Coordinates of C-alpha atoms in Angstrom, one line a residue:
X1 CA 0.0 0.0 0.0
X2 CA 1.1 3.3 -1.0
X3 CA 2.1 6.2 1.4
X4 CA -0.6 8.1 0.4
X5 CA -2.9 5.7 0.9
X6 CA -1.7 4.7 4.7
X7 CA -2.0 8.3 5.4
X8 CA -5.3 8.7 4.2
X9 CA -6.9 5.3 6.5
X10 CA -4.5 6.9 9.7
X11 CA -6.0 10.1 9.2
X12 CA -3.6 13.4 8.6
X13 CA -4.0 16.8 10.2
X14 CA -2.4 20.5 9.1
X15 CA -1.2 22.1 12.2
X16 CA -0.1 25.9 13.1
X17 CA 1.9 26.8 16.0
X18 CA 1.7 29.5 17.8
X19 CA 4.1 31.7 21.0
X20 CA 6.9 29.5 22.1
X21 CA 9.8 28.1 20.3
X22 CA 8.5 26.2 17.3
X23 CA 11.9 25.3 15.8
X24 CA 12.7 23.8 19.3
X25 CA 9.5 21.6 18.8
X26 CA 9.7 20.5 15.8
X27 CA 13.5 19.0 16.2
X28 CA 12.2 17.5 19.7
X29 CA 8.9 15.9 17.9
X30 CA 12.0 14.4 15.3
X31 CA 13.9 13.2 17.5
X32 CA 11.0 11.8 19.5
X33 CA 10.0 9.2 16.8
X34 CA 7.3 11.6 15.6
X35 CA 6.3 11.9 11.7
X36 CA 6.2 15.7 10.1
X37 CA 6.2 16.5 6.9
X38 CA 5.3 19.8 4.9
X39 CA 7.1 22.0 7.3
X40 CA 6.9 25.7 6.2
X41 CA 6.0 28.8 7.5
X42 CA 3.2 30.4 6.8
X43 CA 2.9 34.6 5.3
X44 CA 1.5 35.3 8.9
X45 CA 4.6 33.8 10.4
X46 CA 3.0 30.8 11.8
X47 CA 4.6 27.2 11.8
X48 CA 3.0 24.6 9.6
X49 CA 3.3 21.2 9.1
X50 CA 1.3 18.0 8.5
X51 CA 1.5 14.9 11.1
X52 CA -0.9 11.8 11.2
X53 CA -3.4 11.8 13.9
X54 CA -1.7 9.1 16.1
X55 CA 1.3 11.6 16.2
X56 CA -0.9 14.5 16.6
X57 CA -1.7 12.7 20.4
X58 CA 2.2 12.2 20.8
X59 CA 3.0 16.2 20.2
X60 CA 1.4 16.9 23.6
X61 CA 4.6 16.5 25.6
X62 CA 6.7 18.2 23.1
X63 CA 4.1 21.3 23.6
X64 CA 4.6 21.7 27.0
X65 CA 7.9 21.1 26.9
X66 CA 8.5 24.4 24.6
X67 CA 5.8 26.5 25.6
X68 CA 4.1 26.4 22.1
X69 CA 0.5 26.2 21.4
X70 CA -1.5 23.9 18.7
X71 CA -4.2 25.2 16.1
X72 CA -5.5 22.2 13.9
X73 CA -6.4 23.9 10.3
X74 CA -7.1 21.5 8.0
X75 CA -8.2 17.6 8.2
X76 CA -8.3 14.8 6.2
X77 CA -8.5 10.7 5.6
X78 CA -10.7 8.3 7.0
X79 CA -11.0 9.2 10.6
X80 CA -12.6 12.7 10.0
X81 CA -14.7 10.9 7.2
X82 CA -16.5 8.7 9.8
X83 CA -17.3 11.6 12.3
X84 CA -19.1 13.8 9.0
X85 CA -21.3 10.1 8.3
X86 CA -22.1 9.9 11.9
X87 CA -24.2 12.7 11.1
X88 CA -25.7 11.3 8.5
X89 CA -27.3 8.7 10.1
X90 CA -28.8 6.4 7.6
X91 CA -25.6 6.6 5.7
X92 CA -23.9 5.6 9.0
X93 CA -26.2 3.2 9.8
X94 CA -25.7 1.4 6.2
X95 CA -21.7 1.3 6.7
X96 CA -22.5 -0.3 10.1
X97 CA -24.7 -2.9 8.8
X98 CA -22.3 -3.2 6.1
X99 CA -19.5 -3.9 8.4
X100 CA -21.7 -6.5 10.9
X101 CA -22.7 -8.4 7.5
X102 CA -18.8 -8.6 6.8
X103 CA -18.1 -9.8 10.3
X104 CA -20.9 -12.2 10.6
X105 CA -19.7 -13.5 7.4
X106 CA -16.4 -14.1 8.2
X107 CA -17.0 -15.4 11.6
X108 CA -18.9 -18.4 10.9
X109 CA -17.4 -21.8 9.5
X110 CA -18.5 -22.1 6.1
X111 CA -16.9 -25.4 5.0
X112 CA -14.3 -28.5 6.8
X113 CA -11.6 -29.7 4.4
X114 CA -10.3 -33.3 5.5
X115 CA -6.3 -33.9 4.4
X116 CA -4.3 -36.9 4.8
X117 CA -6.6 -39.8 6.1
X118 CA -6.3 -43.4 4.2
X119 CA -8.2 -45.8 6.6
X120 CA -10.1 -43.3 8.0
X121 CA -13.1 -42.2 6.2
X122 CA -14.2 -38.9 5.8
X123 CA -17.7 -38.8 7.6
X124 CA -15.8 -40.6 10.7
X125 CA -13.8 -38.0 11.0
X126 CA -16.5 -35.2 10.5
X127 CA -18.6 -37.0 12.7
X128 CA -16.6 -36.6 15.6
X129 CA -15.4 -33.1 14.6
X130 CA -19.6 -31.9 15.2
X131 CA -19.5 -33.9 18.3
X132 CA -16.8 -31.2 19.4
X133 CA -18.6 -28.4 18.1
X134 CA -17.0 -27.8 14.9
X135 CA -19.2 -28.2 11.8
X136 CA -20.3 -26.0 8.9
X137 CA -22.3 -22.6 9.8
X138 CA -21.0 -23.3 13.6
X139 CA -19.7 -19.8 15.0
X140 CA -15.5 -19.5 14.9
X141 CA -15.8 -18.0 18.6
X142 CA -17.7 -20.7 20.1
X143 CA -15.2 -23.2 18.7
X144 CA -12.7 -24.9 21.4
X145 CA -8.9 -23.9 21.1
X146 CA -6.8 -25.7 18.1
X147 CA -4.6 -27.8 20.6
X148 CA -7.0 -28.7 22.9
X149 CA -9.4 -29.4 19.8
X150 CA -6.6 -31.4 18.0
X151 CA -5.9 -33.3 21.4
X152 CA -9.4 -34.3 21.5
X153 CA -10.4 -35.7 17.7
X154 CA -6.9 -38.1 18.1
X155 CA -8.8 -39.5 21.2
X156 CA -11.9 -40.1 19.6
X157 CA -10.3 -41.1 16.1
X158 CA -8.4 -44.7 16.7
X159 CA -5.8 -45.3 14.2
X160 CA -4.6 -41.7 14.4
X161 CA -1.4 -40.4 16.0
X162 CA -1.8 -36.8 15.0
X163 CA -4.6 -34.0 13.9
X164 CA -4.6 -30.7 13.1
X165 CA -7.1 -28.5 13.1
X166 CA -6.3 -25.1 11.2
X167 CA -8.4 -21.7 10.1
X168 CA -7.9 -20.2 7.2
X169 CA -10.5 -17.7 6.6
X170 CA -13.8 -19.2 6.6
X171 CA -13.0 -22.4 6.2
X172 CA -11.3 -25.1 8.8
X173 CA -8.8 -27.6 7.4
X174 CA -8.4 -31.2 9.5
X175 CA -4.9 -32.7 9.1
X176 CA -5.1 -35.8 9.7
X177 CA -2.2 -38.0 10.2
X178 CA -2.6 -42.5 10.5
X179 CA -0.9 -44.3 12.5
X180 CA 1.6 -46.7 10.2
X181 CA 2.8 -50.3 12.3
X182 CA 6.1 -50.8 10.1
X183 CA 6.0 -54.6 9.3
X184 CA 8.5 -56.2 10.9
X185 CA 11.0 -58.2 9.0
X186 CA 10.7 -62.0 10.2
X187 CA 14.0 -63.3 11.5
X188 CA 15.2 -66.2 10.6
X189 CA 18.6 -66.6 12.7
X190 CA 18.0 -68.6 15.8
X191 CA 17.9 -66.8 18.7
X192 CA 17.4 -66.7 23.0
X193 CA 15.1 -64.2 24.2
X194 CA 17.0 -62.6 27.0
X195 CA 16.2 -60.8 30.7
X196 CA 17.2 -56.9 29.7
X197 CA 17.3 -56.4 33.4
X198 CA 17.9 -57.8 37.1
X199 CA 14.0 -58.4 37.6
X200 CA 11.5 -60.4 39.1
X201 CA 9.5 -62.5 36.8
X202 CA 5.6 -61.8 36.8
X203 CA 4.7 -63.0 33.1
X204 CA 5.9 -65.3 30.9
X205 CA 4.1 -66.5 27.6
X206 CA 6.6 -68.3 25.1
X207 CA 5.1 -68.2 21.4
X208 CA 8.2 -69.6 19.7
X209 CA 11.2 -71.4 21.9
X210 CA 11.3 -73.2 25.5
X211 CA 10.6 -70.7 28.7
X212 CA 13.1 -71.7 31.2
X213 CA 12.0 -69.5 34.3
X214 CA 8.6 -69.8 35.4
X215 CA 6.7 -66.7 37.3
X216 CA 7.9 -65.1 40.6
X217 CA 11.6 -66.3 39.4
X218 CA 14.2 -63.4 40.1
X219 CA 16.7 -63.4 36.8
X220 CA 19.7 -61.5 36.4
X221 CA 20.5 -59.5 33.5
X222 CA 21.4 -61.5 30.0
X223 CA 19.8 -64.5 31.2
X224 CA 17.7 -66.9 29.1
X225 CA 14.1 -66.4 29.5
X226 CA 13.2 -68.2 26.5
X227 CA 15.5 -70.6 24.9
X228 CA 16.1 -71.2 21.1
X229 CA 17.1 -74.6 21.6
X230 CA 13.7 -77.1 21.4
X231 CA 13.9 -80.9 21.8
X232 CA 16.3 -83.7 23.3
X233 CA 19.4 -83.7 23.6
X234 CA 19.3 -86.1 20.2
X235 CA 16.8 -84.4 18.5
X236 CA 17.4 -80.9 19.5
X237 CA 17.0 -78.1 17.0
X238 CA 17.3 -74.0 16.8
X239 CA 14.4 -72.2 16.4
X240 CA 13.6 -68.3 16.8
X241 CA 12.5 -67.6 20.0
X242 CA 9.2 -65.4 20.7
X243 CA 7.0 -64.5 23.3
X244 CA 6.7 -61.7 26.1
X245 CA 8.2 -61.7 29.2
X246 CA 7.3 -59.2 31.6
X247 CA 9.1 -58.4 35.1
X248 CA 9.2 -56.0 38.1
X249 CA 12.9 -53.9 38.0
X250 CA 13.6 -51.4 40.3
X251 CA 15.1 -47.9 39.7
X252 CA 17.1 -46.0 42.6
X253 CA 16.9 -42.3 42.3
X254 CA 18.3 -39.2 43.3
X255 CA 16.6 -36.2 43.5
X256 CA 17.3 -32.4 44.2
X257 CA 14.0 -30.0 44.1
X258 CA 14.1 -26.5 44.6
X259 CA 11.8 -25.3 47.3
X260 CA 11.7 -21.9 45.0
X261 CA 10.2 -22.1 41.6
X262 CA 10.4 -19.5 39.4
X263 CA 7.3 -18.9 37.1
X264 CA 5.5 -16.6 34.4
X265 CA 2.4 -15.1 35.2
X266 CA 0.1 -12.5 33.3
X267 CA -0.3 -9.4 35.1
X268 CA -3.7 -8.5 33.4
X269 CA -2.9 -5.4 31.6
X270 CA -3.2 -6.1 28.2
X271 CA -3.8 -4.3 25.0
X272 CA -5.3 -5.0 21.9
X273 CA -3.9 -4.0 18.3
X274 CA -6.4 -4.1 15.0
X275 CA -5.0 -4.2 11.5
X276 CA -5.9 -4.2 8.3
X277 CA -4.8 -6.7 6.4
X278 CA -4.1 -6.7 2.7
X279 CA -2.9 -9.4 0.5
X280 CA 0.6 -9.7 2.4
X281 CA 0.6 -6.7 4.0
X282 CA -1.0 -5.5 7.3
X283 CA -1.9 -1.5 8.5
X284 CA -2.5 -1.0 11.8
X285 CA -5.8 0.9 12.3
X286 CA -5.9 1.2 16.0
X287 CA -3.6 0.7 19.1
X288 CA -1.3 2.9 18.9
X289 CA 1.2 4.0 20.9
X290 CA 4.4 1.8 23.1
X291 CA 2.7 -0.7 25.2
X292 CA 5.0 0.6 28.0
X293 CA 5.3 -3.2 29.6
X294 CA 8.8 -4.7 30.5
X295 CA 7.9 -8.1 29.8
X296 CA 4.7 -9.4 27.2
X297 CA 3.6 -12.2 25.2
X298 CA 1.8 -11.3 21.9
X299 CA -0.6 -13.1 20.3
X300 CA -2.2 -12.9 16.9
X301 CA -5.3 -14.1 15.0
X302 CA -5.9 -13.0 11.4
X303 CA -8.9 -13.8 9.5
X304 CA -9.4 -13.7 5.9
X305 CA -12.8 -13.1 4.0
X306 CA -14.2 -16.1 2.2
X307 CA -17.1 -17.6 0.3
X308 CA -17.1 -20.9 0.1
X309 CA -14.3 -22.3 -1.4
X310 CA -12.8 -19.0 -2.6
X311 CA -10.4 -16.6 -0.1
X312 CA -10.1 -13.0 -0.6
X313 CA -7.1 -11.2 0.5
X314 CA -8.4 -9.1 2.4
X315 CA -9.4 -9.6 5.9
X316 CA -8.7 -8.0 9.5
X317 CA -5.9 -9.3 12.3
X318 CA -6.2 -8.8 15.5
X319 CA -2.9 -8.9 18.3
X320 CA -3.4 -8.8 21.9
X321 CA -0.3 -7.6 23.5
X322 CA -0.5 -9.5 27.5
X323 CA 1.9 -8.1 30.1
X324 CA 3.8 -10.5 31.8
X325 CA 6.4 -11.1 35.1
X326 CA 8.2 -13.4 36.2
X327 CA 7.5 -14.7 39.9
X328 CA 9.4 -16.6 42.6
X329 CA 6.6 -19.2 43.9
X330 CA 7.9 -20.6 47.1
X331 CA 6.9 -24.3 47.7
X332 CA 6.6 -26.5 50.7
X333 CA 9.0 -29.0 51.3
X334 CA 5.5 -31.2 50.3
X335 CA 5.0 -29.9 47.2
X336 CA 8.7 -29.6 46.2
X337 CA 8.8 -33.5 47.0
X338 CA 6.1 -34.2 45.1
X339 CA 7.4 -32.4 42.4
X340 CA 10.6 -33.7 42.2
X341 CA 8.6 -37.2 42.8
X342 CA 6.9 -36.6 39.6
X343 CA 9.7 -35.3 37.7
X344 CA 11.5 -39.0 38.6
X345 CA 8.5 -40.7 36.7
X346 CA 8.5 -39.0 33.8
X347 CA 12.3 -40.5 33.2
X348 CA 11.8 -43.9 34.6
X349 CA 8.7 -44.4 32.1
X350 CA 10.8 -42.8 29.3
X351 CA 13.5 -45.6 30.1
X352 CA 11.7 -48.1 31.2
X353 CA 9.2 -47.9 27.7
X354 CA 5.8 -46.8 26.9
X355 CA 4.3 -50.2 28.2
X356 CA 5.7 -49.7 31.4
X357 CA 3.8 -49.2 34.7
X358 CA 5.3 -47.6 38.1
X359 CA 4.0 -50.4 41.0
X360 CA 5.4 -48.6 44.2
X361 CA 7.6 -46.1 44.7
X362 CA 9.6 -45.9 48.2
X363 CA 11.9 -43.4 49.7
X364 CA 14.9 -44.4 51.3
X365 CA 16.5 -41.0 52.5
X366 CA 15.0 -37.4 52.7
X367 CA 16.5 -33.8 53.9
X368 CA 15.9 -30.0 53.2
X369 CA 19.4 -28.3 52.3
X370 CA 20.4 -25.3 50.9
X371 CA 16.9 -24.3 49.3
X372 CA 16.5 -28.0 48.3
X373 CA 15.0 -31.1 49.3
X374 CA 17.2 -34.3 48.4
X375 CA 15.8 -37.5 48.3
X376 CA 17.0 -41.0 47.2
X377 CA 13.5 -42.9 45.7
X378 CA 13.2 -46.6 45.1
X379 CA 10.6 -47.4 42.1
X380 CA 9.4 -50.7 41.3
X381 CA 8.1 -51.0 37.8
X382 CA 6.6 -53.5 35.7
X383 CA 7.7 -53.7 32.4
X384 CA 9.0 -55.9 29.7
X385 CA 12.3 -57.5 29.9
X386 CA 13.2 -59.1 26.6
X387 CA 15.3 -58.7 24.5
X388 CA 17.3 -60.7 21.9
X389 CA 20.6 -62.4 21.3
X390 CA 21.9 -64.4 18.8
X391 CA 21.8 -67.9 19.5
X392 CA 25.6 -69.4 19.2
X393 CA 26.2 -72.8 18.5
X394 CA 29.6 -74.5 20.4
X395 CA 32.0 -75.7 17.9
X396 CA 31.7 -79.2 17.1
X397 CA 28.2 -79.4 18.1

């Protein structure tokens, strides 16, 4: 977009000062961040120059600062051109309803788009999208959050490890993402299936091979659960050994948790940002000014007009600007055990595997030190404890 045409949608306003020193305010407006332009004086022996209305606002300081006074002469763009239809109220009235058709329009889910599914089928998948509220002609700000949404349609869509729900417009695209089980390669070397861990046996169930533990049996690492070898000593031959074997193991922890935690938190000043948005670009129509916040988090949402399947490019964004801190939150030494408990999980399960289950947890030794408490944690977990080897055969045999 054009100068000219920013200028006119901000608003511009021809300005003569008067008494104090206007050269001093007009190199303190510069060097302020302020916008002049035009700047002449007048046969009277005024000071004129142009500024946008935003910056008009800002010139207030600059004023008192050098003892100059303000005149506005002349106005122009879209700003002054609303007030002059406010008093033409059936004119106003029509732009208004213009606008809240627009807005209605582009506020309301006009069609779904399903990507990426194979074995699932399309209805399935808009089925259970209108059981969370999202279907066609369904209101965009009574719709749940994306991620929360997205979290929600992989629980109710089996088979799927990923889907994403995205607005573009007026329409909402569901990405939807299958789970694929890789075929596993059938091996055909002989092979023991072997304890992974020192563990207690509470599950044994041998498809292919000879168990040779039976349940409640404590094994030590590398030791055969389920033997290759099938058959007398005469008649014995190597197969490959399957089955599942699954076992208690116990993981010793130690664990330092800070009794101070520090966290963000959202003060609840905020401040909202409209712009215009145009093919690529985007004008900002209102908010103006520094925010004057030490600390904020901004978020966007930008919405395109659309009819049906087509998408204009032109639409409105919207940016709410939250002001943030960050906080010390002192914890108990309960909660700062419980939290450095929890913490402990999370990385036995991620070694342990995704089938695994924590059974008991038990701690042997706890202090407060330092701004800490320090604890050494027992956990008993079931989980599987296979894995393969190679079955060797002795020379000569």
């Amino acid at each position: 977009m054009s100068g000219i045409g920013a200028n006119w949608i901000k608003g511009m306003v021809t300005v003569h000062i008067r008494e104090g020193q206007p050269e001093q305010l007009v190199n303190r407006a510069l060097a302020g961040g302020l916008q002049l332009s035009s700047i002449r004086w007048t046969s009277s022996g005024l000071l004129e120059f142009e500024l946008s209305v935003s910056d008009f606002f800002g010139l207030r300081p600059f004023l008192k600062e050098t003892g100059c006074r303000v005149h506005v002469t002349k106005r122009k763009g879209l700003p002054f051109l609303l007030v002059k239809a406010e008093r033409r109220k059936l004119f106003a009235g029509g732009i208004v309803l213009f606008f809240a058709i627009i807005f209605m329009l582009s506020s309301l889910v006009w069609s779904i788009e399903v990507q990426g599914n194979v074995k699932l089928t399309e209805d399935q998948i808009r089925l259970a999208a209108k059981e969370e509220g999202l279907y066609p002609m369904q209101w965009s700000f009574r719709l749940t959050d994306a991620d929360v949404l997205s979290k929600q349609l992989v629980r109710k869509l089996p088979g799927s490890t990923w889907v994403g729900v995205e607005k573009k417009g007026t329409k909402v695209i569901i990405q939807v993402v299958e789970s694929t089980i890789p075929r596993r390669a059938e091996l055909n070397t002989p092979r023991h299936l072997v304890a992974s861990a020192d563990a207690v046996v509470i599950e044994i169930i041998a498809e292919a091979g000879r168990p040779v533990v039976r349940k409640n049996t404590r094994v030590k690492k590398d030791q055969i659960l389920i033997s290759g070898t099938i058959g007398g000593e005469e008649n014995s031959r190597n197969v490959v050994a399957k089955g599942n074997v699954r076992g208690l193991v116990w993981y010793e922890y130690e664990i330092a948790s800070p009794l101070v935690q520090q966290i963000k938190v959202y003060t609840g000043e905020k401040k909202t940002k409209w712009f215009a948005v145009i093919g690529s670009r985007a004008l900002q129509v209102s908010g103006y000014g520094k925010d004057g916040y030490g600390t904020s988090e901004a978020i966007r949402h930008e919405e395109k007009v659309a009819w049906r399947n087509w998408t204009l490019p032109i639409g409105r964004m919207k940016e709410t600007v939250m002001e943030t801190r960050l906080e010390d939150r002192e914890l108990t030494e309960a909660e700062a055990k419980s939290a450095g408990i929890l913490q402990a999980k999370a990385n036995v399960l991620i070694k342990a595997g995704s089938d695994a289950v924590i059974r008991d947890e038990i701690v042997l030794h706890e202090k407060a030190d330092n701004g800490k408490v320090y604890m050494k944690v027992l956990f008993e977990v079931e989980q599987s404890i296979v894995k393969e080897m190679p079955l060797v055969q002795m020379q000569g045999e």
